[in-house]
């Protein structure tokens, strides 16, 4: 492969992606839109709005890009992948329709229910009467989620019923869930719409304060490998969570091409999905890519072009 690659986004994740691509001998040029001072050290930044599908597609055409990688969720939900794909350029990143797996928690629950994927029991509530009933049904600790993209800040987990009610009152549509105990694991898998190729697991920490305290964020830090993870975890999660989800999306005519991020809780009753994301996690991508030996551009291009079947496992 000799490719010019365009990465969309401006975070630490995009810096990690651009860095790993710059080390892939098959990647000739790395471009980032809009990028940040870190990405500028490993590629060329372009002042293009990541949320503007036509502007990103136009840049990809101008650069003669052989692969576009969409980093964050907001451009995916805005249809950036669809616009680039419409120009005939391979894209690593799901269509807006498939990105609803992250963009709408209610949609993710519907897919999991159809595919038999284990997750927290939950209620979608449209008014405060339903909220009160659901809070009392599940009891404390209360888990209250805004049904939409909120950069990790739309969820509260609290023993304080009044705080739970206040959070719910500020949401358009709200999901109340049963509380999942146990450690959290982030497991990523590449998907070409049919075949999946898992990463090694990582763990991130979402609370803003030291000692895992304070409000939720998108993620404060992450590490990998997880020496304490049960043996067979990755194969189990691929079989019971990731493959059935990818199969269900394909069955609905919205194949998922990109990265499936399963946020998992390892509860006493088994693995449960806490959330799906439709893109590389931030910050988990930073430690994971420092460990990946497989050339990143080559394997993301295989996913983007429907060629993951027959790929060897990722090399760490
Ligand atoms: P989400 O945006 O759904 O990933 O939620 C953000 C964070 O809130 C998760 O990473 C968990 O730490 C916590 N959380 C979400 N749902 C639950 C749940 N049902 N039980 C316990 N903690 C949860
Ligand atoms: N680290 C959590 C996320 O990327 O959403």
Coordinates of C-alpha atoms and ligand atoms in Angstrom, one line a residue:
X1 CA 0.0 0.0 0.0
X2 CA 1.2 3.5 -0.8
X3 CA -1.4 6.0 0.4
X4 CA -2.1 9.5 1.4
X5 CA -4.2 9.4 4.5
X6 CA -6.5 12.1 5.9
X7 CA -7.4 12.1 9.6
X8 CA -10.4 14.1 10.7
X9 CA -10.4 15.7 14.2
X10 CA -8.3 17.7 16.6
X11 CA -7.8 15.7 19.8
X12 CA -5.2 13.6 21.5
X13 CA -6.8 10.6 19.8
X14 CA -6.1 12.2 16.4
X15 CA -2.5 12.9 17.4
X16 CA -2.1 9.2 18.3
X17 CA -3.7 8.1 15.1
X18 CA -1.5 10.4 13.0
X19 CA 1.6 9.4 14.9
X20 CA 0.9 5.6 14.3
X21 CA 0.1 6.3 10.6
X22 CA 3.4 8.2 10.2
X23 CA 5.2 5.0 11.3
X24 CA 3.4 2.8 8.8
X25 CA 5.8 2.3 5.8
X26 CA 2.8 2.1 3.5
X27 CA 1.6 5.6 4.3
X28 CA 3.3 8.2 2.2
X29 CA 1.6 11.4 3.6
X30 CA -0.4 12.1 6.7
X31 CA -2.9 15.0 6.7
X32 CA -5.1 16.1 9.5
X33 CA -8.2 18.4 9.5
X34 CA -8.1 20.5 11.5
X35 CA -5.5 18.8 13.7
X36 CA -3.6 20.4 16.6
X37 CA 0.0 21.3 17.5
X38 CA 0.8 17.6 18.2
X39 CA -0.5 16.4 14.8
X40 CA 1.6 19.1 13.1
X41 CA 4.7 17.3 14.3
X42 CA 3.8 14.1 12.4
X43 CA 1.8 15.4 9.4
X44 CA 0.2 18.4 7.7
X45 CA -2.7 20.3 9.3
X46 CA -5.5 21.8 7.2
X47 CA -7.9 24.5 8.7
X48 CA -11.1 22.7 7.6
X49 CA -14.2 22.3 9.8
X50 CA -14.4 18.7 10.8
X51 CA -18.2 19.0 11.1
X52 CA -18.7 20.2 7.5
X53 CA -19.1 17.0 5.4
X54 CA -18.7 18.8 2.0
X55 CA -15.6 20.6 3.1
X56 CA -13.9 17.4 4.4
X57 CA -14.9 15.5 1.2
X58 CA -13.5 18.4 -0.9
X59 CA -10.2 18.3 1.0
X60 CA -10.0 14.5 0.6
X61 CA -10.4 14.9 -3.2
X62 CA -7.9 17.7 -3.4
X63 CA -5.3 15.7 -1.5
X64 CA -6.0 12.6 -3.6
X65 CA -6.5 10.7 -0.3
X66 CA -6.5 6.9 -0.5
X67 CA -8.1 6.6 3.0
X68 CA -10.0 9.0 5.3
X69 CA -10.2 8.2 9.0
X70 CA -12.8 10.0 11.0
X71 CA -11.8 10.4 14.7
X72 CA -14.6 12.0 16.8
X73 CA -18.3 11.1 17.1
X74 CA -19.7 14.5 16.1
X75 CA -18.5 14.4 12.4
X76 CA -19.7 10.8 12.1
X77 CA -23.2 11.8 13.3
X78 CA -23.0 14.8 11.0
X79 CA -22.5 12.5 8.0
X80 CA -18.8 13.2 7.1
X81 CA -18.2 9.5 6.3
X82 CA -21.2 9.5 3.9
X83 CA -20.0 12.6 2.1
X84 CA -16.5 11.2 1.6
X85 CA -17.7 7.8 0.6
X86 CA -20.0 9.4 -2.0
X87 CA -16.8 10.7 -3.7
X88 CA -15.5 7.1 -4.0
X89 CA -12.8 7.5 -1.3
X90 CA -12.4 4.6 1.3
X91 CA -13.5 5.8 4.7
X92 CA -12.7 4.3 8.1
X93 CA -15.8 5.5 10.1
X94 CA -19.4 4.5 10.0
X95 CA -22.2 6.2 8.1
X96 CA -24.5 8.6 10.0
X97 CA -27.1 5.9 10.2
X98 CA -24.7 3.3 11.7
X99 CA -23.1 5.9 14.0
X100 CA -26.5 6.2 15.8
X101 CA -25.1 3.2 17.8
X102 CA -23.3 6.0 19.7
X103 CA -25.5 9.0 18.8
X104 CA -28.6 7.6 20.4
X105 CA -28.6 5.5 23.5
X106 CA -32.2 4.5 22.8
X107 CA -31.1 3.2 19.4
X108 CA -28.2 1.3 21.0
X109 CA -30.6 -0.4 23.4
X110 CA -32.9 -1.4 20.6
X111 CA -30.0 -2.9 18.6
X112 CA -28.8 -4.8 21.7
X113 CA -32.2 -6.1 22.5
X114 CA -32.7 -7.3 18.9
X115 CA -29.2 -8.9 18.9
X116 CA -29.5 -10.4 22.4
X117 CA -26.5 -8.5 23.7
X118 CA -26.3 -8.2 27.5
X119 CA -26.7 -4.7 28.8
X120 CA -28.2 -2.8 31.8
X121 CA -31.9 -3.0 32.0
X122 CA -33.2 0.5 31.3
X123 CA -36.3 2.7 30.7
X124 CA -36.6 5.5 28.2
X125 CA -38.6 8.2 29.9
X126 CA -40.4 11.1 28.2
X127 CA -41.8 12.9 31.2
X128 CA -40.9 13.4 34.9
X129 CA -43.7 11.0 36.0
X130 CA -42.0 8.2 34.1
X131 CA -38.6 9.3 35.5
X132 CA -39.9 9.0 39.1
X133 CA -41.4 5.6 38.4
X134 CA -38.1 4.3 36.9
X135 CA -35.9 5.7 39.7
X136 CA -38.1 4.0 42.2
X137 CA -38.2 0.7 40.2
X138 CA -34.4 0.4 40.1
X139 CA -33.4 2.1 43.4
X140 CA -30.0 3.6 44.3
X141 CA -27.4 4.1 43.0
X142 CA -29.3 5.9 40.4
X143 CA -28.0 6.0 36.8
X144 CA -29.5 8.8 34.7
X145 CA -28.5 9.3 31.0
X146 CA -29.3 12.0 28.5
X147 CA -30.4 10.3 25.2
X148 CA -27.9 12.0 22.9
X149 CA -24.3 12.9 22.4
X150 CA -22.9 14.7 25.4
X151 CA -19.2 14.1 25.2
X152 CA -19.3 11.7 28.2
X153 CA -21.0 14.4 30.4
X154 CA -24.6 13.4 30.0
X155 CA -24.6 10.7 32.6
X156 CA -24.8 10.8 36.3
X157 CA -24.5 8.0 38.8
X158 CA -25.5 9.0 42.3
X159 CA -27.1 7.9 45.5
X160 CA -28.8 11.3 45.8
X161 CA -32.4 11.0 44.5
X162 CA -32.8 14.8 44.2
X163 CA -29.6 15.1 42.1
X164 CA -30.9 12.3 39.9
X165 CA -34.2 14.1 39.4
X166 CA -32.5 17.5 38.7
X167 CA -30.3 15.8 36.1
X168 CA -33.3 14.2 34.4
X169 CA -35.2 17.4 34.4
X170 CA -32.4 19.0 32.2
X171 CA -32.5 16.3 29.6
X172 CA -34.7 16.1 26.4
X173 CA -35.2 12.4 26.6
X174 CA -33.8 10.4 29.5
X175 CA -32.8 6.8 30.1
X176 CA -32.9 5.5 33.7
X177 CA -30.8 2.3 34.1
X178 CA -30.1 -0.4 36.6
X179 CA -26.7 0.2 38.3
X180 CA -23.9 -2.1 37.0
X181 CA -21.2 -2.9 39.6
X182 CA -17.7 -4.2 38.8
X183 CA -14.7 -2.9 36.9
X184 CA -15.0 -1.2 33.5
X185 CA -13.2 -2.3 30.4
X186 CA -13.0 -0.6 27.0
X187 CA -12.7 -3.1 24.1
X188 CA -12.3 -1.9 20.5
X189 CA -12.8 -3.9 17.4
X190 CA -12.3 -3.0 13.7
X191 CA -15.3 -3.8 11.6
X192 CA -15.6 -3.9 7.8
X193 CA -19.4 -4.3 8.1
X194 CA -19.2 -8.1 8.4
X195 CA -15.9 -9.3 9.9
X196 CA -14.4 -7.9 13.1
X197 CA -10.9 -7.8 14.4
X198 CA -10.5 -7.0 18.1
X199 CA -7.9 -4.9 19.9
X200 CA -6.5 -5.7 23.3
X201 CA -8.6 -4.3 26.2
X202 CA -7.8 -1.0 27.9
X203 CA -9.3 0.7 30.9
X204 CA -10.0 4.4 31.2
X205 CA -11.0 6.6 34.1
X206 CA -13.9 9.0 33.6
X207 CA -14.2 10.9 36.9
X208 CA -12.6 14.4 36.8
X209 CA -11.0 14.2 40.2
X210 CA -8.1 12.3 41.8
X211 CA -9.1 9.0 43.5
X212 CA -11.8 8.4 40.8
X213 CA -14.0 11.1 42.3
X214 CA -16.0 14.0 40.9
X215 CA -18.2 14.4 37.8
X216 CA -17.9 12.2 34.7
X217 CA -15.8 13.4 31.7
X218 CA -15.1 11.8 28.3
X219 CA -12.0 10.1 30.0
X220 CA -9.1 11.5 32.0
X221 CA -6.5 8.8 31.4
X222 CA -6.2 5.1 30.3
X223 CA -3.8 2.2 30.4
X224 CA -3.3 -1.2 28.7
X225 CA -2.6 -4.1 29.0
X226 CA -5.0 -5.2 31.8
X227 CA -3.1 -7.9 33.8
X228 CA -6.2 -8.6 35.9
X229 CA -8.6 -9.2 32.9
X230 CA -10.1 -12.7 32.9
X231 CA -8.6 -15.0 30.3
X232 CA -10.8 -15.4 27.2
X233 CA -12.4 -12.0 27.8
X234 CA -11.7 -10.7 24.3
X235 CA -13.0 -13.8 22.5
X236 CA -16.1 -13.8 24.8
X237 CA -17.0 -10.2 24.1
X238 CA -16.5 -10.6 20.3
X239 CA -18.8 -13.6 20.4
X240 CA -21.5 -12.2 22.7
X241 CA -21.4 -8.5 22.0
X242 CA -19.5 -7.2 19.0
X243 CA -20.2 -9.7 16.3
X244 CA -24.0 -9.9 17.1
X245 CA -24.1 -6.0 17.0
X246 CA -22.3 -5.8 13.7
X247 CA -24.5 -8.5 12.3
X248 CA -27.7 -6.7 13.4
X249 CA -26.6 -3.4 11.9
X250 CA -25.8 -5.1 8.6
X251 CA -29.2 -7.0 8.6
X252 CA -30.9 -3.6 8.9
X253 CA -29.1 -2.3 5.8
X254 CA -26.8 0.0 7.8
X255 CA -23.5 -1.9 7.9
X256 CA -21.0 -0.6 10.5
X257 CA -17.6 0.2 8.9
X258 CA -15.2 1.6 11.4
X259 CA -14.4 1.0 15.0
X260 CA -16.9 -0.5 17.5
X261 CA -16.0 0.6 21.0
X262 CA -17.7 -1.6 23.6
X263 CA -17.7 0.0 27.0
X264 CA -18.2 -2.9 29.4
X265 CA -18.8 -3.6 33.0
X266 CA -17.6 -6.9 34.4
X267 CA -20.3 -7.5 36.9
X268 CA -20.8 -10.4 39.3
X269 CA -23.5 -11.6 36.9
X270 CA -21.3 -11.4 33.8
X271 CA -20.2 -8.9 31.2
X272 CA -22.7 -6.1 30.4
X273 CA -22.5 -3.3 27.8
X274 CA -22.4 0.1 29.5
X275 CA -22.3 2.0 26.2
X276 CA -21.2 1.7 22.6
X277 CA -19.1 4.3 20.8
X278 CA -18.7 4.4 17.0
X279 CA -15.0 5.5 17.0
X280 CA -11.7 5.1 18.7
X281 CA -11.9 6.0 22.4
X282 CA -10.0 8.9 23.8
X283 CA -7.8 8.5 25.8
X284 CA -7.6 4.7 25.3
X285 CA -6.2 5.1 21.8
X286 CA -3.1 6.7 23.1
X287 CA -1.7 3.8 25.1
X288 CA -3.2 1.2 22.7
X289 CA -1.4 2.6 19.6
X290 CA 1.9 2.7 21.4
X291 CA 1.6 -1.1 21.7
X292 CA 0.3 -1.9 18.2
X293 CA 2.9 -3.4 15.8
X294 CA 0.5 -4.1 12.9
X295 CA 0.8 -1.2 10.4
X296 CA -2.2 1.0 11.2
X297 CA -2.9 2.4 7.8
X298 CA -2.9 -1.0 6.1
X299 CA -5.4 -2.6 8.5
X300 CA -7.7 0.4 8.6
X301 CA -7.8 0.4 4.8
X302 CA -8.7 -3.3 4.9
X303 CA -11.6 -2.5 7.2
X304 CA -12.7 0.5 5.0
X305 CA -12.7 -1.6 1.9
X306 CA -14.5 -4.8 3.2
X307 CA -11.3 -6.8 3.4
X308 CA -10.9 -7.8 7.1
X309 CA -11.7 -11.5 6.4
X310 CA -8.5 -13.4 6.4
X311 CA -6.5 -10.7 8.1
X312 CA -4.2 -12.1 10.8
X313 CA -4.9 -11.1 14.5
X314 CA -3.5 -7.7 15.4
X315 CA 0.2 -7.9 16.6
X316 CA 1.0 -6.3 19.9
Ligands
LIG1 P1 -21.9 6.3 29.2 O1 -22.0 7.7 28.6 O2 -23.2 5.6 29.0 O3 -20.7 5.6 28.9 O4 -21.7 6.5 30.8 C1 -20.6 7.2 31.2 C2 -20.1 6.5 32.5 O5 -21.1 6.4 33.5 C3 -19.7 5.0 32.3 O6 -18.4 4.9 31.8 C4 -19.8 4.5 33.7 O7 -18.7 4.8 34.5 C5 -21.0 5.2 34.2 N1 -22.2 4.4 34.0 C6 -23.0 4.4 32.9 N2 -24.0 3.6 33.0 C7 -23.9 2.9 34.1 C8 -24.6 1.9 34.8 N3 -25.7 1.3 34.3 N4 -24.1 1.5 36.0 C9 -23.0 2.0 36.6 N5 -22.3 3.0 36.0 C10 -22.7 3.4 34.8
LIG2 N1 -12.8 7.1 26.8 C1 -14.2 7.2 26.6 C2 -14.6 7.6 25.2 O1 -13.8 7.7 24.3 O2 -15.8 7.8 25.0

